[in-house]
PDB file of C-alpha atoms and ligand atoms in Angstrom:
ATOM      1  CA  UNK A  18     -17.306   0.060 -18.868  1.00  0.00           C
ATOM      2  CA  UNK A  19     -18.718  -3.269 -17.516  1.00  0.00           C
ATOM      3  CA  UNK A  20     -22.343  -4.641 -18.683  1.00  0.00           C
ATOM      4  CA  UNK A  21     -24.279  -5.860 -15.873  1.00  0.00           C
ATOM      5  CA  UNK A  22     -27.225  -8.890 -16.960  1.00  0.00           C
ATOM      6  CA  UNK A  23     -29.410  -8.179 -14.105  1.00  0.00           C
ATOM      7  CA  UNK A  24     -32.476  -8.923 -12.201  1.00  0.00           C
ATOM      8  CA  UNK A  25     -34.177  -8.218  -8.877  1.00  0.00           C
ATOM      9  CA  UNK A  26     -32.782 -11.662  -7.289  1.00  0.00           C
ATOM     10  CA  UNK A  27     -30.832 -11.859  -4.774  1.00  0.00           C
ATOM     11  CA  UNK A  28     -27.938 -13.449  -6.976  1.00  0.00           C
ATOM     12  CA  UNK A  29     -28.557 -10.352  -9.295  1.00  0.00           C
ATOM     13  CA  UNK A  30     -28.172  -7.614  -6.514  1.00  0.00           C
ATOM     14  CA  UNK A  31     -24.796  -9.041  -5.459  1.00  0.00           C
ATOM     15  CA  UNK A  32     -23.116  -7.357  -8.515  1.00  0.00           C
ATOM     16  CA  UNK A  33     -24.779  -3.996  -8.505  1.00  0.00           C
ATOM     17  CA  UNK A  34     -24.185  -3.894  -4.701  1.00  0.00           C
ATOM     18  CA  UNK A  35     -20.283  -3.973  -5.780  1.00  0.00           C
ATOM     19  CA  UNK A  36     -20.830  -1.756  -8.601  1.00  0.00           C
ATOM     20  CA  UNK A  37     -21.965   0.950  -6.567  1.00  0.00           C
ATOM     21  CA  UNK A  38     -19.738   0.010  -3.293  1.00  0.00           C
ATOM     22  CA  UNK A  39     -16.921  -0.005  -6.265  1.00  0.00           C
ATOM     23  CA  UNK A  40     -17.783   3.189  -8.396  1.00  0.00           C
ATOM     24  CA  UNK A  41     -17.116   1.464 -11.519  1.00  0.00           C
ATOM     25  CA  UNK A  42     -18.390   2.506 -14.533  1.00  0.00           C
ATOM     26  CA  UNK A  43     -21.482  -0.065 -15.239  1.00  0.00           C
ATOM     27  CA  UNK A  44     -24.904  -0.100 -17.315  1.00  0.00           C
ATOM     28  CA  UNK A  45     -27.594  -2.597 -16.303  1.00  0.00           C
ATOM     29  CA  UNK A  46     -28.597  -4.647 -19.091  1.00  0.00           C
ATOM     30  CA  UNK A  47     -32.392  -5.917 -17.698  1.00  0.00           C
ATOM     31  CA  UNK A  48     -33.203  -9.875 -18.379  1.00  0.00           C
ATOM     32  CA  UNK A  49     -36.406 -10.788 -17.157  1.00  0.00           C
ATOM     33  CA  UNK A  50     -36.363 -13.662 -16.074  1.00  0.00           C
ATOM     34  CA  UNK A  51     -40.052 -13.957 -15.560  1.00  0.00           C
ATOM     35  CA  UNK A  52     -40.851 -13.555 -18.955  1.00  0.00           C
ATOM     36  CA  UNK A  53     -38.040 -15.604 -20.192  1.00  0.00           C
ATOM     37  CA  UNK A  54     -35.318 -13.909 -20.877  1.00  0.00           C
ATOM     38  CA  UNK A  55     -32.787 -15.752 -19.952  1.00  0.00           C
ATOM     39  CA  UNK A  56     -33.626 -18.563 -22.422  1.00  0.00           C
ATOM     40  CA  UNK A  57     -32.668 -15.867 -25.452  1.00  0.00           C
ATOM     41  CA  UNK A  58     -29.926 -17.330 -28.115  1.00  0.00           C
ATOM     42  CA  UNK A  59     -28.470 -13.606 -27.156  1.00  0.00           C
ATOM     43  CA  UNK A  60     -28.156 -13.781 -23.427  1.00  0.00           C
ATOM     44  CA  UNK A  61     -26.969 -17.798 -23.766  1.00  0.00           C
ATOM     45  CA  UNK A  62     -23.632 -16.308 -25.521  1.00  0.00           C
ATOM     46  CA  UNK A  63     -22.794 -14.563 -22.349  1.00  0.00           C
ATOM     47  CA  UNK A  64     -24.380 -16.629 -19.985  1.00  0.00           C
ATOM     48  CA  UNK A  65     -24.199 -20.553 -20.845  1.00  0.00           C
ATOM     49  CA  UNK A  66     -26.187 -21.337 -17.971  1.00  0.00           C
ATOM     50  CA  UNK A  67     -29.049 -19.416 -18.866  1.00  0.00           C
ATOM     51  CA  UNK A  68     -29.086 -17.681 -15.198  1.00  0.00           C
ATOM     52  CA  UNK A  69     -28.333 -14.373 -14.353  1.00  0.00           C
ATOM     53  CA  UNK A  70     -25.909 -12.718 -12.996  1.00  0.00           C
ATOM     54  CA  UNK A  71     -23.663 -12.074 -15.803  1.00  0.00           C
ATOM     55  CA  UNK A  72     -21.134  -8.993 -16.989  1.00  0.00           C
ATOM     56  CA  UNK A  73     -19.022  -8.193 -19.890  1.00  0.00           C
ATOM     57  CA  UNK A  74     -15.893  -6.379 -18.758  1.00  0.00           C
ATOM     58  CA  UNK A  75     -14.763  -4.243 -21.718  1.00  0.00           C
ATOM     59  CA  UNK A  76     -11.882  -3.180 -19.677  1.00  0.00           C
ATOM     60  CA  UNK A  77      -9.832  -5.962 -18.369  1.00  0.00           C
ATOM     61  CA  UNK A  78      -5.627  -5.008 -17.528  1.00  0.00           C
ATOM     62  CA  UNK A  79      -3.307  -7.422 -19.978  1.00  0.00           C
ATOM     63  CA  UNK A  80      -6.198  -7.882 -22.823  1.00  0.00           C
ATOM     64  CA  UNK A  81      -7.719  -5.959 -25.273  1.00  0.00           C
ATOM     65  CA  UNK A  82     -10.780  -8.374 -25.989  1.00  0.00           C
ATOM     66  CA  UNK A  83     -14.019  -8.048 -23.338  1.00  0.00           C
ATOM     67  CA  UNK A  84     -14.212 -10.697 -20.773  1.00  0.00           C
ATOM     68  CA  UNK A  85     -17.464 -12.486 -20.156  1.00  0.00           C
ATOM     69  CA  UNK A  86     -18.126 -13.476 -16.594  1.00  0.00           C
ATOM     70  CA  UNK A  87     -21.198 -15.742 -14.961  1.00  0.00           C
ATOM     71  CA  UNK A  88     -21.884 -17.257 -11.597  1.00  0.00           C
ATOM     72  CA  UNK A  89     -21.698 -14.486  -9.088  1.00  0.00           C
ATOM     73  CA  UNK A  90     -19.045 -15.476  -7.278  1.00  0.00           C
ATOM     74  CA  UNK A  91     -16.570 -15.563 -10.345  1.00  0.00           C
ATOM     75  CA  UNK A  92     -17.673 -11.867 -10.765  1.00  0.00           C
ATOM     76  CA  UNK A  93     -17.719 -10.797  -7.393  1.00  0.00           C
ATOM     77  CA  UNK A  94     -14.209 -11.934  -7.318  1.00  0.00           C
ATOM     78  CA  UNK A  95     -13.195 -10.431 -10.673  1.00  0.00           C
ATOM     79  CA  UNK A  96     -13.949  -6.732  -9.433  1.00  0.00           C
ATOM     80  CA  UNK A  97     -12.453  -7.444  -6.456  1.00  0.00           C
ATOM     81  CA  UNK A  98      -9.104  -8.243  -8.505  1.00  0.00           C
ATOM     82  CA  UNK A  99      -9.880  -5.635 -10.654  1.00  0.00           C
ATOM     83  CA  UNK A 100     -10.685  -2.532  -7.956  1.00  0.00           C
ATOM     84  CA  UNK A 101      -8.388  -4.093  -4.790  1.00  0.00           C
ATOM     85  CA  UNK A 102     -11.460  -3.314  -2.884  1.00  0.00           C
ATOM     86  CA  UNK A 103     -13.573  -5.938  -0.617  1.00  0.00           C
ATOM     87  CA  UNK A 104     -11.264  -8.765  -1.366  1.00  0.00           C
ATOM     88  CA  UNK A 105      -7.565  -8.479   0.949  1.00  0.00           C
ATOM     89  CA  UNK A 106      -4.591  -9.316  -1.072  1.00  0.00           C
ATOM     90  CA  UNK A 107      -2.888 -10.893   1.812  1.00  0.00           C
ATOM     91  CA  UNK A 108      -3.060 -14.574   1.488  1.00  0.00           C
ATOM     92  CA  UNK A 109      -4.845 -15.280   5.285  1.00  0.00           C
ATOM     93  CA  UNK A 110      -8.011 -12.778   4.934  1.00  0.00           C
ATOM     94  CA  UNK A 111      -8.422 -13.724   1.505  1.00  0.00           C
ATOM     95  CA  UNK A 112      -8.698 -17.038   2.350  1.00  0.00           C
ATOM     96  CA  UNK A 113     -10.916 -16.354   4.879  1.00  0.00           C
ATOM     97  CA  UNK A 114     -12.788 -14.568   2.530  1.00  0.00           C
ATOM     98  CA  UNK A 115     -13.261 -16.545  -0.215  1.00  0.00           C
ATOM     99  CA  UNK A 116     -14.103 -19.246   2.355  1.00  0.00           C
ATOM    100  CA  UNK A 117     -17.212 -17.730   3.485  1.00  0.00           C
ATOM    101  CA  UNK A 118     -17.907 -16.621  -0.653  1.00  0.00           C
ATOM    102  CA  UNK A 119     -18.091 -20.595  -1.530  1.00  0.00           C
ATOM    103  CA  UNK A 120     -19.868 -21.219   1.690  1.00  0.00           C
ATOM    104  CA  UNK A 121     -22.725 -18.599   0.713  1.00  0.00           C
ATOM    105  CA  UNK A 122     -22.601 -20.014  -2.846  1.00  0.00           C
ATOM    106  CA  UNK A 123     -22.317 -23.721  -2.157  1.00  0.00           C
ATOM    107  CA  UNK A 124     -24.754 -23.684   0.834  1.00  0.00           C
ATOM    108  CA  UNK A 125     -27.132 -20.650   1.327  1.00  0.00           C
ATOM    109  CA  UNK A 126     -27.984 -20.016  -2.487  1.00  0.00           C
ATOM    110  CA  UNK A 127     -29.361 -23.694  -3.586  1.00  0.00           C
ATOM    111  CA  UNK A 128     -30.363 -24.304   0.167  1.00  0.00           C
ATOM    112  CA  UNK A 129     -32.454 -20.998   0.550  1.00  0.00           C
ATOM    113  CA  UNK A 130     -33.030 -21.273  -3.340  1.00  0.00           C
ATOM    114  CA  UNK A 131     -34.855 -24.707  -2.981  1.00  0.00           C
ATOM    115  CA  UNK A 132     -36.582 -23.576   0.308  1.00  0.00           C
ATOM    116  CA  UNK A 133     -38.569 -20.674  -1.088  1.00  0.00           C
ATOM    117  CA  UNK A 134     -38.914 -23.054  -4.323  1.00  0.00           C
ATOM    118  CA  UNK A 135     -40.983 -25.332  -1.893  1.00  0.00           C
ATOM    119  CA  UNK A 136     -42.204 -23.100   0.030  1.00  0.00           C
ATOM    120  CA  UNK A 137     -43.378 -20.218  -2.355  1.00  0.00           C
ATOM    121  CA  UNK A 138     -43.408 -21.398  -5.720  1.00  0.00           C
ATOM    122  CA  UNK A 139     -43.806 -25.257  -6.315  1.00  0.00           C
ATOM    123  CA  UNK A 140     -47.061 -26.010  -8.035  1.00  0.00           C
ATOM    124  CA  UNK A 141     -48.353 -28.272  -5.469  1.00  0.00           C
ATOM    125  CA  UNK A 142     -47.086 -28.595  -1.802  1.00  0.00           C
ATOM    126  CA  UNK A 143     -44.752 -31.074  -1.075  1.00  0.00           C
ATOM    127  CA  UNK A 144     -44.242 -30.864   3.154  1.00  0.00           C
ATOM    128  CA  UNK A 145     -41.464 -33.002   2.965  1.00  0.00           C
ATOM    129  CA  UNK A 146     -39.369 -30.885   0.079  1.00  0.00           C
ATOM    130  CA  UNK A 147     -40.231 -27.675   2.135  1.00  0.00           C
ATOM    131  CA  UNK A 148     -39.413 -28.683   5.526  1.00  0.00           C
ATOM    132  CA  UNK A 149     -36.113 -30.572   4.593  1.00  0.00           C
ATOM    133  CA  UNK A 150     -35.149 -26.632   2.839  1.00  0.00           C
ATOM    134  CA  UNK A 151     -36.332 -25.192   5.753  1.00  0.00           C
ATOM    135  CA  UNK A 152     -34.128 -26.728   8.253  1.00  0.00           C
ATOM    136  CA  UNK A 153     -31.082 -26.649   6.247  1.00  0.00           C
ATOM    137  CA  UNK A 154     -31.909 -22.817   5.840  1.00  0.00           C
ATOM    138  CA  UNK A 155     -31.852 -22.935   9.402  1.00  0.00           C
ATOM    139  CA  UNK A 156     -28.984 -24.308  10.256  1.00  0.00           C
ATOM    140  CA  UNK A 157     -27.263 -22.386   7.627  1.00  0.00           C
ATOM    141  CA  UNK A 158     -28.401 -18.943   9.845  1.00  0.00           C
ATOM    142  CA  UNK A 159     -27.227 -20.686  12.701  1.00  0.00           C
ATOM    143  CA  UNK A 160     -23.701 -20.987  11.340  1.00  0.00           C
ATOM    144  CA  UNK A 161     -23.609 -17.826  10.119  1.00  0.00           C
ATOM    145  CA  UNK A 162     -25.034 -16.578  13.489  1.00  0.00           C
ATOM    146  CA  UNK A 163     -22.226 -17.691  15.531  1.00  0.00           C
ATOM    147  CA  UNK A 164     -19.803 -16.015  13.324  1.00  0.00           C
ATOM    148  CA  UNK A 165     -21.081 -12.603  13.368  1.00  0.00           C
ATOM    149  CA  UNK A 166     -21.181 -12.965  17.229  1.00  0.00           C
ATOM    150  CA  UNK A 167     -18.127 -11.208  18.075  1.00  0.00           C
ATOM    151  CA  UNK A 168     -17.429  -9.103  14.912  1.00  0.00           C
ATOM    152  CA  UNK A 169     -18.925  -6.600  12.292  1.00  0.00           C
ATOM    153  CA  UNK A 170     -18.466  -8.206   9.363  1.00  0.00           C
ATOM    154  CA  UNK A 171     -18.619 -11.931   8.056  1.00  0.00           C
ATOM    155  CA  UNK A 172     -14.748 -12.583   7.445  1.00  0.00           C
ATOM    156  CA  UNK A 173     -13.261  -9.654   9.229  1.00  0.00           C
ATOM    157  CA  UNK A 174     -13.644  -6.228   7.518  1.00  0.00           C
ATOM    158  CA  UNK A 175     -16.658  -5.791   4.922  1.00  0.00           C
ATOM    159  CA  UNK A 176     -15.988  -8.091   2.166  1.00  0.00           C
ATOM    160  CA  UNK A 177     -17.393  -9.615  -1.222  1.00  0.00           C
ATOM    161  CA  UNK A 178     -18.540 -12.633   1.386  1.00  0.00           C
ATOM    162  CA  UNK A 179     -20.958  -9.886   2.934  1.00  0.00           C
ATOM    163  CA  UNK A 180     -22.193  -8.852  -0.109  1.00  0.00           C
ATOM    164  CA  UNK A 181     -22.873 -12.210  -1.784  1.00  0.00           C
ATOM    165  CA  UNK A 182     -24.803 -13.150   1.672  1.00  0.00           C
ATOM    166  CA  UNK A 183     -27.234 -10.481   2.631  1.00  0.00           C
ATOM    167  CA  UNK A 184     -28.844 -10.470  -0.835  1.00  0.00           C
ATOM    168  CA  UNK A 185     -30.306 -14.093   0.561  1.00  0.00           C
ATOM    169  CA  UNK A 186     -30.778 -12.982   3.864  1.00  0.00           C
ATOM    170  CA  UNK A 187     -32.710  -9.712   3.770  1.00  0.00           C
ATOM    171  CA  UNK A 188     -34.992 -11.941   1.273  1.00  0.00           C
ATOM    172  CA  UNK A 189     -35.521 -14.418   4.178  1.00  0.00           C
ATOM    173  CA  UNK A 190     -34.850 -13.436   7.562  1.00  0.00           C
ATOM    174  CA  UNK A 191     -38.262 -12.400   8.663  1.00  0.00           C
ATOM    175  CA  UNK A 192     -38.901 -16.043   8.539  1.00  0.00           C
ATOM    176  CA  UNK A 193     -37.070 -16.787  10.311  1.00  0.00           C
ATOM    177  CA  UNK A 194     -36.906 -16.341  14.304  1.00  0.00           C
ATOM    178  CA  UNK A 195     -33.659 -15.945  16.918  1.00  0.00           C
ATOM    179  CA  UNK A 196     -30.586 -14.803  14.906  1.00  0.00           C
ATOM    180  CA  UNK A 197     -29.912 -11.736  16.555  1.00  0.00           C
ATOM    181  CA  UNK A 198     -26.640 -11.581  15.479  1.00  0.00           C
ATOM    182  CA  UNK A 199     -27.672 -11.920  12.130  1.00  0.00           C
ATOM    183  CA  UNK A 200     -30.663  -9.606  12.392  1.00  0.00           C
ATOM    184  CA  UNK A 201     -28.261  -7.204  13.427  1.00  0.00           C
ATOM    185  CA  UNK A 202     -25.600  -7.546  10.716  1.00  0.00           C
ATOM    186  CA  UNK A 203     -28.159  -7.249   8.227  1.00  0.00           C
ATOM    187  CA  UNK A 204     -29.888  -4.382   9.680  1.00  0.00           C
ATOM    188  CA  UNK A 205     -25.975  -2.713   9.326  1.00  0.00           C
ATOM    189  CA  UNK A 206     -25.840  -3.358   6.015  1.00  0.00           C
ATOM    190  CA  UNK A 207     -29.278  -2.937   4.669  1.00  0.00           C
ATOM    191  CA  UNK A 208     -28.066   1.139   5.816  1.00  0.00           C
ATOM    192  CA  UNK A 209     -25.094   1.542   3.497  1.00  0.00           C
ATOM    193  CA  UNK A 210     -25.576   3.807   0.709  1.00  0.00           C
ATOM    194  CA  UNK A 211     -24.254   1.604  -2.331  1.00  0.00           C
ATOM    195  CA  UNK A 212     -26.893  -1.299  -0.567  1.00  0.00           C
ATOM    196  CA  UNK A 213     -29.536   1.196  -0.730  1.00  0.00           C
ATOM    197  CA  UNK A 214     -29.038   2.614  -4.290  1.00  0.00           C
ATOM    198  CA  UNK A 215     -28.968  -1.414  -5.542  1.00  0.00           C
ATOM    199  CA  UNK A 216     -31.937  -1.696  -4.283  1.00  0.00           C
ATOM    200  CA  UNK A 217     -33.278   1.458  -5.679  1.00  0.00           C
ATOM    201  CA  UNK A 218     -32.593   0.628  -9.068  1.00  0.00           C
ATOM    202  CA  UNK A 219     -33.583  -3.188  -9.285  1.00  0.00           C
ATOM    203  CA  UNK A 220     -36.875  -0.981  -8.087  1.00  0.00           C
ATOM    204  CA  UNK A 221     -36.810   1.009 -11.133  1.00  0.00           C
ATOM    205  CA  UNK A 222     -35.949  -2.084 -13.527  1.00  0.00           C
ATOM    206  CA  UNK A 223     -38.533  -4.602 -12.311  1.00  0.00           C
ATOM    207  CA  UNK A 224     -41.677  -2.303 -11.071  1.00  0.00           C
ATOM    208  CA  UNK A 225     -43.651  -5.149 -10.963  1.00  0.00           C
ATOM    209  CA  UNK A 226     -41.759  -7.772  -8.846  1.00  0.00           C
ATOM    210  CA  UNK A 227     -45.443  -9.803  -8.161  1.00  0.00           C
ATOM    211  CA  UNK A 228     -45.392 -13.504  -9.186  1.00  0.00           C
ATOM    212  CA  UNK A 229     -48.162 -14.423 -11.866  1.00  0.00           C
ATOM    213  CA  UNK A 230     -48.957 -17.960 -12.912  1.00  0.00           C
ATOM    214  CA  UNK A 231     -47.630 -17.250 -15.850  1.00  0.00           C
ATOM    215  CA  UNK A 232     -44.215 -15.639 -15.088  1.00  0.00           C
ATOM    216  CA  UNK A 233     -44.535 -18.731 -12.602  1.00  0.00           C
ATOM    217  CA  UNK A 234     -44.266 -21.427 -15.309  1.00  0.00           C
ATOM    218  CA  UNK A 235     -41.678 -19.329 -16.999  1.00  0.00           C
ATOM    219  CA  UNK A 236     -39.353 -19.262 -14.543  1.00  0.00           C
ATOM    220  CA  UNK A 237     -39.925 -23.008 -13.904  1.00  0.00           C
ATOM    221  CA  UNK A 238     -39.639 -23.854 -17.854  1.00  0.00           C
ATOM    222  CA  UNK A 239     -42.963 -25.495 -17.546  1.00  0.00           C
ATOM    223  CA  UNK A 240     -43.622 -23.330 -21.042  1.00  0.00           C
ATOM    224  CA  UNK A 241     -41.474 -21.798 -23.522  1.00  0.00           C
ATOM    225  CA  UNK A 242     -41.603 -18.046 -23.611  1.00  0.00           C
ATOM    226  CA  UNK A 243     -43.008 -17.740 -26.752  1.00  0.00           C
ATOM    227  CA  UNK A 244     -45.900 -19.963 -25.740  1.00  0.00           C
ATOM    228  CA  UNK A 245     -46.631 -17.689 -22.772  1.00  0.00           C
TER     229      UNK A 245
HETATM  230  N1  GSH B  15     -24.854 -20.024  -8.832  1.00  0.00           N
HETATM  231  C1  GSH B  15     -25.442 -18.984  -9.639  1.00  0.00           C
HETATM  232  C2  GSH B  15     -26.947 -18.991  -9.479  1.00  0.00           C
HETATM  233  C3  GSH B  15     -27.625 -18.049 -10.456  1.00  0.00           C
HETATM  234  C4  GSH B  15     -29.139 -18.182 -10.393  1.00  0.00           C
HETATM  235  O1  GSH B  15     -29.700 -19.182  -9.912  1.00  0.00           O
HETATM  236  N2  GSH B  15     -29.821 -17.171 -10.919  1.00  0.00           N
HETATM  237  C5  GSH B  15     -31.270 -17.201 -10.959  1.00  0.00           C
HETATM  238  C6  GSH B  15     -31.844 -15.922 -10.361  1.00  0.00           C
HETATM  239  S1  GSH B  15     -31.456 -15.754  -8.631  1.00  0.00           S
HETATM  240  C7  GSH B  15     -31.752 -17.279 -12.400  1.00  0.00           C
HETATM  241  O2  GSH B  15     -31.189 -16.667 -13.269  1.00  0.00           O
HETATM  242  N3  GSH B  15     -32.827 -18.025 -12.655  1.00  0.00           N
HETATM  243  C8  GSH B  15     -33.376 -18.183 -13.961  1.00  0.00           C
HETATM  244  C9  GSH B  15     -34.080 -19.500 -14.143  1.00  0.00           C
HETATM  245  O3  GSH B  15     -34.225 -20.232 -13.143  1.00  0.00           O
HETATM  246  O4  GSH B  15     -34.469 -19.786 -15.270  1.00  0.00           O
HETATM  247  C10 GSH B  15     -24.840 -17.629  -9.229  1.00  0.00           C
HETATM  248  O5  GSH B  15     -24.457 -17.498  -8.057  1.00  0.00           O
HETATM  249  O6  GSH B  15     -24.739 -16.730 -10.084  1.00  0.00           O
END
């Protein structure tokens, strides 16, 4: 049985995308982050860096104690190990792989992260902040554009680098014009069952994803949740 610490982010689907792709067993534990959540001395013990994703693996091969997992990646590359699904064991595509997993969380999550910051969320407007995000968004779906040119998939068959990207890029591509390639890719995955059941249930857990001043200042730790 694996815990998941969710929410309807797109660094929170990437787990429950593998779950279900995976079939492991898997409850969602909800942490609003909107209201705070993730700032509880409860959630901090399995998640240091007060952000979710996180997971508690109660069934790990060589241990008998639970292991506790943040940062998506890390986790999207633990049931990988653990199912031999999505990740190749031969040394080449898993490089290859992997590769394309640091560039999504190196590059698109705090670039697209900061953009929609500036652009959605910042409490006043600061062109400069959302333009620089912008463009490196940009350039970001331009790299990834010329890969998917002549294949399926990001790093040869469908991978954990697929599923940590089009969590970010289904949130953000209709801004975006020109990446046909892309457009496509995503439109591919955005049909596979276990992408549609994630999205399903993060539907069910947060049914109301609107933004509020308040949940606003939350998330930006402008106030403390118990201030709210
Ligand atoms: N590098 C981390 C990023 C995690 C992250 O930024 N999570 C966001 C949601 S998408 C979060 O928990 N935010 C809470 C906050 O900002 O207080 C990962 O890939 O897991």
């Amino acid at each position: 049985m694996i815990d998941l610490y969710f929410w309807t982010t797109p660094n929170g689907y990437k787990p429950l995308i593998m779950l279900e792709e995976t079939g492991l067993d898997y409850r969602i534990v909800p942490v609003n982050i909107s209201a705070g959540a993730q700032f509880e001395p409860e959630f901090l013990k399995i998640s240091p860096n007060n952000r979710i994703p996180a997971i508690v693996d109660y069934e790990v091969a060589g241990t008998d104690e639970p292991v506790t997992l943040f940062e998506s990646g890390a986790i999207l590359t633990h049931l990988g190990e653990k199912t031999g699904r999505f990740l190749p064991a031969a040394p080449a595509p898993r490089a290859e792989t992997l590769q394309w997993l640091f560039w999504q969380i190196g590059g698109v999550g705090p670039m697209f992260g900061q953009y929609l910051h500036f652009a959605d969320y910042a409490p006043e407007k600061i062109a400069y902040g959302e333009t620089r995000y912008r463009k490196e968004a940009e350039r970001l779906f331009g790299v990834l554009d010329r890969q998917l040119e002549n294949r399926p998939f990001v790093a040869g068959d469908y991978s954990i680098a697929d599923i940590s990207i089009y969590p970010w890029v289904c949130r953000t591509l209709e801004r975006f014009d020109g990446f046909e390639n892309v457009a496509r890719w995503s439109a591919d995955m955005a049909l596979r069952p276990a992408v549609i059941r994630a999205y399903e249930l993060g539907a069910e857990i947060n049914t109301t994803p609107t933004v509020t001043e308040q949940s606003k200042a939350l998330l930006l730790g402008l106030v403390k949740a118990s201030a709210a």
